[in-house]
CSV table of C-alpha atoms in Angstrom, one decimal:
chain,number,residue,atom,x,y,z
A,28,MET,CA,3.3,-15.9,-21.4
A,29,PRO,CA,6.1,-18.3,-18.2
A,30,THR,CA,6.2,-21.8,-19.4
A,31,ALA,CA,4.3,-24.0,-17.2
A,32,GLN,CA,4.0,-27.8,-16.9
A,33,HIS,CA,0.4,-29.6,-15.9
A,34,VAL,CA,-0.1,-32.3,-12.8
A,35,GLY,CA,-3.3,-34.4,-12.3
A,36,PRO,CA,-6.7,-32.1,-10.3
A,37,ARG,CA,-6.5,-31.2,-6.9
A,38,THR,CA,-9.2,-29.6,-4.4
A,39,PRO,CA,-9.2,-28.1,-2.4
A,40,ALA,CA,-11.4,-27.3,0.7
A,41,ALA,CA,-12.5,-23.4,1.2
A,42,PRO,CA,-12.5,-23.2,5.5
A,43,SER,CA,-16.1,-21.5,6.5
A,44,PRO,CA,-16.3,-17.7,7.8
A,45,THR,CA,-15.4,-18.7,10.8
A,46,GLY,CA,-11.9,-20.7,9.7
A,47,THR,CA,-13.6,-23.9,10.5
A,48,ASP,CA,-15.4,-27.1,9.1
A,49,PRO,CA,-13.9,-27.1,4.7
A,50,ALA,CA,-16.4,-26.5,2.6
A,51,PRO,CA,-15.4,-28.0,-1.3
A,52,ALA,CA,-13.9,-25.0,-2.8
A,53,ALA,CA,-14.5,-24.7,-7.3
A,54,THR,CA,-11.8,-25.3,-8.9
A,55,PRO,CA,-11.4,-24.6,-13.0
A,56,ALA,CA,-13.2,-27.1,-15.2
A,57,ASP,CA,-9.5,-29.1,-16.5
A,58,GLY,CA,-8.5,-29.3,-13.3
A,59,ALA,CA,-5.2,-28.9,-14.3
A,60,ALA,CA,-2.6,-27.2,-11.9
A,61,THR,CA,-0.1,-24.7,-13.0
A,62,VAL,CA,4.1,-25.7,-12.1
A,63,THR,CA,5.4,-22.4,-11.7
A,64,ASP,CA,9.1,-21.3,-12.9
A,65,PRO,CA,10.7,-19.8,-10.7
A,66,ALA,CA,13.0,-17.7,-11.9
A,67,LEU,CA,10.2,-15.8,-13.7
A,68,VAL,CA,8.2,-15.1,-10.4
A,69,LYS,CA,11.6,-13.4,-8.9
A,70,ARG,CA,11.6,-11.4,-11.7
A,71,ALA,CA,8.1,-10.7,-11.4
A,72,VAL,CA,8.4,-9.7,-7.7
A,73,LYS,CA,11.8,-6.9,-7.8
A,74,ALA,CA,10.1,-5.4,-10.1
A,75,ALA,CA,6.6,-4.8,-8.5
A,76,ALA,CA,8.5,-4.4,-5.1
A,77,LEU,CA,11.8,-1.4,-7.2
A,78,GLY,CA,8.6,-0.1,-8.7
A,79,ASN,CA,6.7,-0.5,-6.2
A,80,ALA,CA,8.7,1.1,-3.7
A,81,MET,CA,9.7,4.0,-6.8
A,82,GLU,CA,6.1,4.7,-6.6
A,83,TRP,CA,5.6,5.4,-2.1
A,84,PHE,CA,9.4,7.5,-2.1
A,85,ASP,CA,8.1,9.8,-4.3
A,86,PHE,CA,4.4,9.5,-2.1
A,87,GLY,CA,5.9,9.4,1.0
A,88,VAL,CA,8.7,12.1,0.4
A,89,TYR,CA,5.5,14.5,1.0
A,90,SER,CA,4.3,13.3,4.5
A,91,TYR,CA,8.3,13.8,5.3
A,92,ILE,CA,8.4,17.3,4.6
A,93,ALA,CA,4.8,18.6,5.6
A,94,VAL,CA,5.7,21.2,7.9
A,95,THR,CA,8.4,22.9,5.2
A,96,LEU,CA,5.4,22.9,2.8
A,97,GLY,CA,3.4,24.4,5.2
A,98,LYS,CA,5.6,27.7,5.6
A,99,VAL,CA,5.8,27.2,1.1
A,100,PHE,CA,2.1,27.0,0.4
A,101,PHE,CA,0.5,28.0,3.3
A,102,PRO,CA,1.3,31.0,4.5
A,103,SER,CA,-0.2,31.9,8.4
A,104,GLY,CA,1.1,33.1,11.6
A,105,ASN,CA,-0.7,29.5,13.3
A,106,PRO,CA,1.3,26.5,12.1
A,107,THR,CA,-2.0,23.9,13.1
A,108,ALA,CA,-2.8,25.7,10.7
A,109,GLN,CA,-0.3,25.0,8.6
A,110,LEU,CA,-0.1,22.2,8.9
A,111,LEU,CA,-4.7,21.4,8.1
A,112,SER,CA,-4.0,22.7,5.3
A,113,THR,CA,-1.1,21.1,4.0
A,114,PHE,CA,-3.0,17.5,4.8
A,115,GLY,CA,-6.1,18.6,3.6
A,116,ALA,CA,-4.1,18.4,0.0
A,117,PHE,CA,-2.7,15.5,1.2
A,118,ALA,CA,-6.3,13.7,1.8
A,119,ALA,CA,-7.4,15.4,-1.3
A,120,ALA,CA,-5.4,13.1,-3.3
A,121,PHE,CA,-6.8,9.6,-1.5
A,122,LEU,CA,-10.5,11.4,-2.5
A,123,ILE,CA,-9.9,10.7,-6.1
A,124,ARG,CA,-7.8,7.2,-5.7
A,125,PRO,CA,-11.3,5.6,-5.8
A,126,LEU,CA,-12.3,7.3,-9.4
A,127,GLY,CA,-7.7,6.2,-10.6
A,128,GLY,CA,-9.3,2.5,-9.2
A,129,MET,CA,-12.5,2.5,-11.2
A,130,VAL,CA,-11.0,2.8,-14.6
A,131,PHE,CA,-7.0,1.9,-14.3
A,132,GLY,CA,-8.7,-1.3,-12.0
A,133,PRO,CA,-11.4,-2.6,-15.2
A,134,LEU,CA,-9.0,-2.3,-16.9
A,135,GLY,CA,-5.9,-4.7,-15.7
A,136,ASP,CA,-8.7,-7.0,-15.9
A,137,ARG,CA,-9.5,-6.7,-18.9
A,138,VAL,CA,-6.5,-5.0,-21.6
A,139,GLY,CA,-3.4,-7.1,-17.7
A,140,ARG,CA,-2.1,-6.6,-15.2
A,141,GLN,CA,1.3,-4.8,-16.6
A,142,LYS,CA,-0.2,-2.0,-19.3
A,143,VAL,CA,-1.8,-0.8,-16.2
A,144,LEU,CA,1.0,-1.1,-13.8
A,145,ALA,CA,3.9,0.7,-16.1
A,146,LEU,CA,1.1,3.3,-16.9
A,147,THR,CA,0.5,4.5,-12.7
A,148,MET,CA,4.8,3.8,-12.6
A,149,ILE,CA,4.6,7.5,-14.6
A,150,MET,CA,1.8,9.1,-13.8
A,151,MET,CA,2.9,9.2,-10.3
A,152,ALA,CA,6.0,10.3,-11.3
A,153,ALA,CA,5.2,12.8,-13.3
A,154,GLY,CA,2.7,14.2,-10.7
A,155,THR,CA,6.1,14.3,-8.3
A,156,PHE,CA,7.8,15.6,-9.8
A,157,ALA,CA,5.8,18.6,-11.3
A,158,ILE,CA,5.6,19.5,-7.1
A,159,GLY,CA,9.2,20.3,-7.5
A,160,LEU,CA,8.7,22.7,-9.8
A,161,ILE,CA,4.9,24.4,-8.4
A,162,PRO,CA,7.1,28.5,-7.6
A,163,SER,CA,5.6,29.3,-3.6
A,164,TYR,CA,2.4,30.9,-2.9
A,165,ALA,CA,4.9,34.2,-2.1
A,166,THR,CA,6.1,34.1,-5.7
A,167,ILE,CA,2.1,32.9,-7.7
A,168,GLY,CA,-0.6,33.3,-3.9
A,169,VAL,CA,-2.5,31.5,-4.4
A,170,TRP,CA,-2.4,29.1,-7.6
A,171,ALA,CA,1.1,28.0,-5.4
A,172,PRO,CA,-1.9,26.2,-3.6
A,173,VAL,CA,-4.2,25.0,-6.8
A,174,LEU,CA,-1.2,24.2,-9.1
A,175,LEU,CA,0.1,21.8,-5.2
A,176,LEU,CA,-3.5,20.1,-5.4
A,177,ALA,CA,-3.6,19.1,-9.0
A,178,ALA,CA,-0.3,17.6,-8.9
A,179,ARG,CA,-1.5,15.8,-5.4
A,180,LEU,CA,-4.6,14.9,-8.0
A,181,VAL,CA,-2.9,13.1,-10.3
A,182,GLN,CA,-1.3,11.4,-8.0
A,183,GLY,CA,-3.7,9.9,-6.0
A,184,PHE,CA,-5.6,9.1,-8.6
A,185,SER,CA,-3.0,6.9,-11.2
A,186,THR,CA,-2.4,5.4,-7.2
A,187,GLY,CA,-5.7,4.4,-7.4
A,188,GLY,CA,-4.4,1.4,-9.2
A,189,GLU,CA,-0.7,0.3,-7.9
A,190,TYR,CA,-1.6,-2.1,-4.6
A,191,ALA,CA,-4.0,-3.9,-6.1
A,192,GLY,CA,-2.5,-3.6,-9.4
A,193,ALA,CA,1.4,-5.3,-7.6
A,194,ALA,CA,-0.1,-6.7,-4.8
A,195,THR,CA,-2.5,-9.5,-8.4
A,196,PHE,CA,0.3,-9.2,-9.4
A,197,ILE,CA,3.2,-11.1,-7.4
A,198,ALA,CA,0.2,-13.1,-6.1
A,199,GLU,CA,-1.3,-14.7,-9.7
A,200,TYR,CA,2.3,-15.5,-10.1
A,201,ALA,CA,4.0,-16.6,-6.1
A,202,PRO,CA,2.8,-20.6,-6.0
A,203,ASP,CA,0.3,-21.3,-3.4
A,204,LYS,CA,2.5,-22.3,-1.1
A,205,LYS,CA,5.2,-18.7,-0.6
A,206,ARG,CA,2.2,-16.5,-2.1
A,207,GLY,CA,2.9,-14.8,2.8
A,208,PHE,CA,5.8,-14.9,2.0
A,209,LEU,CA,6.4,-13.4,-2.0
A,210,GLY,CA,4.2,-10.8,-1.7
A,211,SER,CA,6.0,-9.2,1.3
A,212,TRP,CA,7.9,-8.1,-0.8
A,213,LEU,CA,6.0,-5.6,-2.0
A,214,GLU,CA,6.0,-3.8,1.1
A,215,PHE,CA,9.9,-4.8,1.4
A,216,GLY,CA,9.6,-2.8,-1.3
A,217,THR,CA,7.0,0.1,0.5
A,218,LEU,CA,8.8,0.1,3.6
A,219,ALA,CA,12.1,1.3,1.2
A,220,GLY,CA,10.7,4.2,-0.9
A,221,TYR,CA,9.1,5.1,2.8
A,222,ILE,CA,13.6,4.3,3.4
A,223,GLY,CA,14.4,6.2,0.7
A,224,GLY,CA,12.5,10.0,1.5
A,225,ALA,CA,12.3,9.9,4.8
A,226,GLY,CA,16.5,9.6,3.9
A,227,LEU,CA,16.1,12.1,2.3
A,228,VAL,CA,14.2,14.0,3.8
A,229,THR,CA,16.3,14.0,7.0
A,230,LEU,CA,19.5,14.9,5.4
A,231,MET,CA,18.4,17.8,3.9
A,232,THR,CA,17.0,18.3,7.0
A,233,ALA,CA,20.3,17.5,8.9
A,234,LEU,CA,22.1,19.9,5.7
A,235,LEU,CA,21.1,23.2,5.0
A,236,SER,CA,19.0,26.0,7.4
A,237,SER,CA,15.6,26.1,7.2
A,238,ASP,CA,15.6,29.3,5.7
A,239,ASP,CA,17.4,26.9,2.6
A,240,LEU,CA,14.9,23.8,2.9
A,241,GLN,CA,12.4,26.8,2.8
A,242,SER,CA,13.6,28.2,0.0
A,243,TRP,CA,14.8,26.0,-2.7
A,244,GLY,CA,15.9,22.9,-0.6
A,245,TRP,CA,11.8,20.7,-0.3
A,246,ARG,CA,11.9,20.7,-4.3
A,247,ILE,CA,15.4,18.3,-4.6
A,248,PRO,CA,13.4,15.4,-3.5
A,249,PHE,CA,10.3,15.5,-5.2
A,250,LEU,CA,12.6,17.0,-8.9
A,251,ILE,CA,14.2,13.3,-8.0
A,252,ALA,CA,11.0,11.4,-9.2
A,253,GLY,CA,11.2,12.6,-12.5
A,254,PRO,CA,14.4,10.1,-13.5
A,255,MET,CA,13.3,7.2,-10.6
A,256,GLY,CA,9.8,7.1,-12.8
A,257,LEU,CA,11.7,6.6,-16.2
A,258,ILE,CA,13.3,3.7,-14.6
A,259,GLY,CA,10.4,2.6,-12.2
A,260,LEU,CA,9.2,2.2,-16.2
A,261,TYR,CA,11.3,0.0,-17.5
A,262,LEU,CA,11.2,-3.1,-14.8
A,263,ARG,CA,8.1,-2.5,-15.2
A,264,THR,CA,8.1,-2.0,-19.4
A,265,ARG,CA,10.8,-5.3,-19.2
A,266,LEU,CA,7.7,-7.1,-16.1
A,267,GLU,CA,5.4,-10.8,-18.1
A,268,GLU,CA,1.8,-10.7,-17.9
A,269,THR,CA,0.6,-13.1,-15.6
A,270,PRO,CA,0.0,-17.4,-15.5
A,271,ALA,CA,-3.4,-16.4,-14.9
A,272,PHE,CA,-4.4,-13.4,-17.1
A,273,ALA,CA,-2.9,-15.0,-20.2
A,274,ALA,CA,-5.1,-18.2,-19.4
A,275,GLN,CA,-8.2,-16.1,-19.8
A,276,LEU,CA,-6.3,-14.6,-22.3
A,277,ALA,CA,-6.4,-17.8,-23.8
A,278,LYS,CA,-8.9,-19.3,-23.7
A,279,ALA,CA,-10.7,-16.0,-25.2
A,280,HIS,CA,-9.1,-16.4,-28.3
A,281,GLU,CA,-10.5,-19.7,-28.4
A,282,ASP,CA,-13.9,-17.5,-27.9
A,283,GLU,CA,-14.2,-15.1,-28.7
A,284,ARG,CA,-17.2,-15.2,-26.1
A,285,ALA,CA,-14.8,-15.6,-23.4
A,286,ARG,CA,-12.9,-12.8,-24.4
A,287,PRO,CA,-12.8,-10.0,-20.6
A,288,LYS,CA,-15.3,-7.3,-20.6
A,289,VAL,CA,-15.0,-6.1,-17.0
A,290,ARG,CA,-18.4,-3.5,-16.0
A,291,ILE,CA,-17.9,-1.9,-12.2
A,292,ARG,CA,-22.1,-4.0,-12.4
A,293,ASP,CA,-19.7,-6.7,-11.9
A,294,LEU,CA,-17.6,-5.8,-9.4
A,295,VAL,CA,-19.8,-4.8,-7.1
A,296,THR,CA,-22.7,-6.1,-7.3
A,297,GLY,CA,-21.7,-10.2,-7.9
A,298,GLN,CA,-18.2,-8.6,-4.7
A,299,TRP,CA,-20.4,-7.1,-2.6
A,300,ARG,CA,-19.2,-9.9,1.0
A,301,ALA,CA,-16.3,-9.2,-0.7
A,302,LEU,CA,-15.4,-6.7,-0.5
A,303,LEU,CA,-16.7,-5.6,2.4
A,304,LEU,CA,-14.5,-7.4,4.9
A,305,CYS,CA,-11.8,-6.1,2.3
A,306,VAL,CA,-12.7,-2.4,3.1
A,307,GLY,CA,-13.3,-3.5,6.6
A,308,LEU,CA,-9.1,-5.2,6.5
A,309,VAL,CA,-7.6,-2.4,3.8
A,310,LEU,CA,-9.0,0.5,7.4
A,311,VAL,CA,-7.2,-1.1,10.2
A,312,PHE,CA,-4.2,-2.1,8.2
A,313,ASN,CA,-4.3,2.0,6.0
A,314,VAL,CA,-5.1,4.2,9.9
A,315,THR,CA,-2.3,2.3,11.5
A,316,ASP,CA,0.6,2.8,8.5
A,317,TYR,CA,-0.5,6.3,8.2
A,318,MET,CA,-0.7,7.2,11.3
A,319,LEU,CA,2.9,5.2,12.3
A,320,LEU,CA,4.5,6.2,8.5
A,321,SER,CA,2.8,9.7,7.2
A,322,TYR,CA,1.4,11.6,11.3
A,323,MET,CA,3.9,11.0,14.1
A,324,PRO,CA,7.4,12.8,11.7
A,325,SER,CA,4.8,15.5,12.4
A,326,TYR,CA,3.3,14.8,15.1
A,327,LEU,CA,6.4,14.6,17.1
A,328,THR,CA,7.3,18.4,15.5
A,329,GLY,CA,4.0,20.5,15.5
A,330,GLU,CA,1.7,18.8,19.3
A,331,LEU,CA,5.3,17.2,20.8
A,332,GLU,CA,7.6,20.2,19.1
A,333,TYR,CA,10.4,17.8,19.4
A,334,ASP,CA,13.2,18.1,17.7
A,335,GLU,CA,12.7,17.7,13.1
A,336,THR,CA,16.1,16.2,13.1
A,337,HIS,CA,15.4,12.8,16.3
A,338,GLY,CA,11.8,13.2,15.2
A,339,LEU,CA,11.6,12.0,11.5
A,340,LEU,CA,15.6,9.4,12.1
A,341,VAL,CA,13.0,7.8,14.7
A,342,VAL,CA,10.8,7.2,12.2
A,343,LEU,CA,13.8,5.6,9.5
A,344,VAL,CA,15.4,3.3,12.3
A,345,VAL,CA,11.4,1.7,13.0
A,346,MET,CA,10.8,1.3,9.0
A,347,ALA,CA,14.6,0.6,9.0
A,348,LEU,CA,13.3,-2.6,11.9
A,349,MET,CA,10.1,-3.2,9.6
A,350,MET,CA,11.9,-4.3,6.3
A,351,CYS,CA,14.0,-6.7,8.9
A,352,ALA,CA,10.9,-8.2,10.0
A,353,GLN,CA,9.0,-8.3,6.9
A,354,PRO,CA,9.8,-11.2,4.7
A,355,PHE,CA,10.3,-14.0,8.5
A,356,VAL,CA,6.7,-12.3,9.0
A,357,GLY,CA,5.4,-13.2,5.8
A,358,ALA,CA,6.8,-16.6,5.7
A,359,LEU,CA,4.8,-17.2,8.9
A,360,THR,CA,1.9,-16.3,7.4
A,361,ASP,CA,2.4,-19.7,5.1
A,362,ARG,CA,2.8,-21.7,7.8
A,363,VAL,CA,0.4,-20.3,10.6
A,364,GLY,CA,-2.2,-19.2,7.7
A,365,ARG,CA,-3.1,-15.1,7.4
A,366,ARG,CA,-5.8,-15.6,10.3
A,367,PRO,CA,-3.6,-15.3,13.1
A,368,VAL,CA,-1.2,-13.1,12.2
A,369,ILE,CA,-3.9,-10.4,11.2
A,370,ALA,CA,-6.1,-11.8,14.3
A,371,ALA,CA,-2.2,-10.5,16.6
A,372,GLY,CA,-2.2,-6.7,14.5
A,373,CYS,CA,-5.3,-6.4,16.0
A,374,ALA,CA,-5.0,-7.5,19.4
A,375,GLY,CA,-1.7,-5.8,19.6
A,376,PHE,CA,-3.3,-3.0,18.4
A,377,LEU,CA,-6.1,-3.0,20.3
A,378,LEU,CA,-4.0,-3.4,24.2
A,379,LEU,CA,-0.6,-1.8,23.7
A,380,SER,CA,-1.9,1.4,20.9
A,381,ILE,CA,-2.1,3.9,24.8
A,382,PRO,CA,0.9,2.5,26.8
A,383,ALA,CA,2.5,2.8,23.2
A,384,LEU,CA,1.6,6.4,22.7
A,385,LEU,CA,2.5,7.9,26.3
A,386,LEU,CA,5.9,6.4,25.7
A,387,ILE,CA,6.6,8.6,23.1
A,388,ARG,CA,4.9,11.3,25.2
A,389,ASN,CA,8.2,10.2,27.4
A,390,GLY,CA,10.0,12.8,25.5
A,391,SER,CA,13.0,10.9,25.0
A,392,LEU,CA,15.1,9.3,22.4
A,393,TRP,CA,14.7,5.5,23.5
A,394,ALA,CA,10.9,6.4,24.6
A,395,ILE,CA,9.6,7.6,21.6
A,396,GLY,CA,12.3,5.0,20.2
A,397,LEU,CA,11.0,1.6,22.4
A,398,GLY,CA,7.0,3.0,21.4
A,399,MET,CA,7.1,3.5,17.5
A,400,ALA,CA,9.3,0.3,17.5
A,401,ALA,CA,5.9,-1.8,19.2
A,402,LEU,CA,3.9,0.1,16.8
A,403,GLY,CA,6.3,-0.6,14.1
A,404,LEU,CA,5.5,-4.6,15.0
A,405,LEU,CA,2.3,-5.0,14.8
A,406,LEU,CA,1.5,-3.2,12.3
A,407,VAL,CA,4.0,-5.6,9.9
A,408,CYS,CA,1.2,-8.2,11.5
A,409,PHE,CA,-1.0,-6.4,7.7
A,410,THR,CA,2.2,-5.2,5.8
A,411,ALA,CA,3.4,-8.9,5.7
A,412,SER,CA,0.4,-11.3,5.1
A,413,MET,CA,-2.4,-8.3,3.4
A,414,PRO,CA,-0.6,-8.3,-0.2
A,415,ALA,CA,-1.4,-11.6,0.1
A,416,THR,CA,-4.9,-12.1,1.7
A,417,LEU,CA,-7.0,-8.6,-0.3
A,418,PRO,CA,-6.5,-10.7,-3.7
A,419,ALA,CA,-7.8,-13.9,-2.5
A,420,LEU,CA,-10.5,-12.4,-2.1
A,421,PHE,CA,-11.8,-12.5,-5.4
A,422,PRO,CA,-11.5,-14.1,-8.1
A,423,THR,CA,-9.0,-14.0,-11.4
A,424,PRO,CA,-11.6,-12.2,-14.0
A,425,VAL,CA,-12.3,-9.5,-11.0
A,426,ARG,CA,-9.3,-9.9,-8.8
A,427,TYR,CA,-8.0,-6.2,-10.8
A,428,GLY,CA,-10.9,-4.6,-10.4
A,429,SER,CA,-12.4,-5.7,-7.4
A,430,LEU,CA,-9.9,-4.7,-4.7
A,431,SER,CA,-8.8,-1.6,-6.1
A,432,ILE,CA,-12.3,-0.4,-5.1
A,433,GLY,CA,-12.6,-1.7,-2.3
A,434,PHE,CA,-8.6,-0.7,-0.9
A,435,ASN,CA,-9.0,2.8,-2.2
A,436,VAL,CA,-13.0,3.6,-1.2
A,437,SER,CA,-10.9,2.4,1.6
A,438,VAL,CA,-7.8,4.2,2.0
A,439,SER,CA,-10.4,7.7,0.5
A,440,ILE,CA,-12.3,7.7,3.3
A,441,PHE,CA,-10.2,5.6,6.2
A,442,GLY,CA,-6.8,6.1,6.0
A,443,GLY,CA,-5.7,7.9,3.7
A,444,THR,CA,-7.0,10.8,6.2
A,445,THR,CA,-5.8,9.6,8.7
A,446,PRO,CA,-3.2,12.7,9.2
A,447,LEU,CA,-6.4,15.2,8.4
A,448,VAL,CA,-9.0,14.0,10.9
A,449,VAL,CA,-6.7,12.6,13.9
A,450,THR,CA,-5.0,16.6,13.8
A,451,ALA,CA,-8.2,17.9,13.5
A,452,LEU,CA,-9.3,16.2,17.0
A,453,ILE,CA,-6.4,17.0,18.3
A,454,GLY,CA,-7.4,20.4,17.6
A,455,ALA,CA,-10.8,20.5,19.0
A,456,THR,CA,-10.2,18.6,22.0
A,457,GLY,CA,-7.3,19.2,23.1
A,458,ASP,CA,-6.4,15.5,24.1
A,459,VAL,CA,-2.9,14.3,22.6
A,460,MET,CA,-4.4,10.4,23.2
A,461,VAL,CA,-6.8,11.2,19.6
A,462,PRO,CA,-3.8,8.7,17.8
A,463,ALA,CA,-4.1,5.8,20.1
A,464,TYR,CA,-8.0,6.4,20.5
A,465,TYR,CA,-8.7,5.6,16.2
A,466,MET,CA,-5.3,3.0,15.8
A,467,MET,CA,-8.1,0.6,18.9
A,468,ALA,CA,-11.4,2.2,16.7
A,469,ALA,CA,-9.7,0.6,13.3
A,470,ALA,CA,-8.8,-2.7,16.0
A,471,VAL,CA,-12.1,-3.4,17.0
A,472,ILE,CA,-13.6,-2.7,12.7
A,473,GLY,CA,-9.9,-6.1,11.5
A,474,GLY,CA,-10.5,-7.6,14.9
A,475,VAL,CA,-14.6,-8.2,13.2
A,476,ALA,CA,-13.0,-8.7,9.2
A,477,VAL,CA,-10.9,-11.4,10.3
A,478,TRP,CA,-14.0,-12.9,12.3
A,479,TYR,CA,-14.8,-13.1,8.7
A,480,LEU,CA,-12.3,-14.1,6.7
A,481,GLN,CA,-11.8,-17.7,4.7
A,482,GLU,CA,-8.0,-18.9,5.6
A,483,SER,CA,-6.6,-19.1,1.9
A,484,ALA,CA,-2.9,-20.6,2.7
A,485,GLY,CA,-1.0,-22.8,0.9
A,486,ARG,CA,-4.7,-21.9,-1.2
A,487,PRO,CA,-5.3,-21.4,-4.9
A,488,LEU,CA,-6.1,-18.0,-5.4
A,489,PRO,CA,-10.2,-18.2,-6.6
A,490,GLY,CA,-11.3,-19.3,-9.6
A,491,SER,CA,-7.3,-19.9,-11.2
A,492,PRO,CA,-5.4,-23.6,-10.2
A,493,PRO,CA,-3.8,-25.2,-8.1
A,494,SER,CA,0.0,-23.3,-7.9
A,495,LEU,CA,2.6,-25.3,-7.6
A,496,GLU,CA,6.5,-24.8,-7.5
A,497,PRO,CA,8.7,-27.4,-9.5
A,498,ARG,CA,9.6,-30.4,-8.3
A,499,PRO,CA,13.4,-30.6,-7.0
A,500,ASP,CA,14.0,-33.6,-9.6
A,501,ARG,CA,12.7,-31.3,-12.3
A,502,PRO,CA,13.7,-27.8,-13.7
């Protein structure tokens, strides 16, 4: 447990659902504020972000090499059918994510955030490593896609406890006035993982012939997951438990009746309003995220017949731009609030999705880059604010579990299925503007959720005392 000092009580104000007319908010009985240890906070943020980067390297590689995987595991004379089959296996992992959330979330509220995060790290790496060992369809026939699906389900199950746990971990460590800035580094790690995966696939695509890439080259990024998983496991086992959860355990030792006992029913029935808000926010966050970072490389090559190497390179540059903007936008949410930043992102996707996609369809490198960059900067409004916004929806005793359920249900139904649904809709309608319409619909739903969202910037997490930075005259 980190070293903490305690100061006098402070009762923050919580806004109404529309963000006006503040009303008194409940604080813990002792009313004491926790003074954070900057060294421990920095270490916690770094380890969570680095672990998340490794996890999303594993998970993101699949989408970047989807076209080649379709040829290896789903032979067909129809490229669209191959892509649909590949994204079908991609989507299947998301369908099992709620089950992973229901297992890892309550477990994180019962035994601790750090232990569960270490477990999800090693499971994810093992599932990804296994994909690199699967023989092709030409070698073992139908067993190849069956084994691919099994490995994807292991990935999806472990990821069910990943984001909610990492976001909870950083949020519970961060001081109230810097939670947005520190939380933004979680998605900075995600983007770094995506860039690592995209960069490796781009390099392989440029250096290897199509035959070499299809016969053995595609295995390389998946096999790298083994040693990366060991590094991530080491980082996460060195983490200390969050002050909020450590306080719960300390209370449990004093009063056996206070020992954490988390039931699925408690995570849902007592948190239904927060869960609905979580689903709406995660919907717009993940539909736009997976549309841009996972689907667009395949859209450029499969639908627009754009050069595969250049398509991946454009996405790589856009993600680097997003990484540069990430901490600045995260700090902005601490100054102006989470709601205005998220609302700006929703409005931007509603108004600019069609113009951006028209630029992308122009086909020239500058037009594609400009359209993708516009969507990427709008996406930063979500990636920089959600890691601090979502944990603040739930109280400490059920934060990990409730957030895991709400996050993964929304991702499974709406986010992870985005590539599959959009590809199918384009095939059924022949309308290549479907990606823009899909993002606009998600923006409307996200806007409704923002309207009812309470502002959390600068305020304590529900069920926790104020978390303060140490005064300059104190160590």
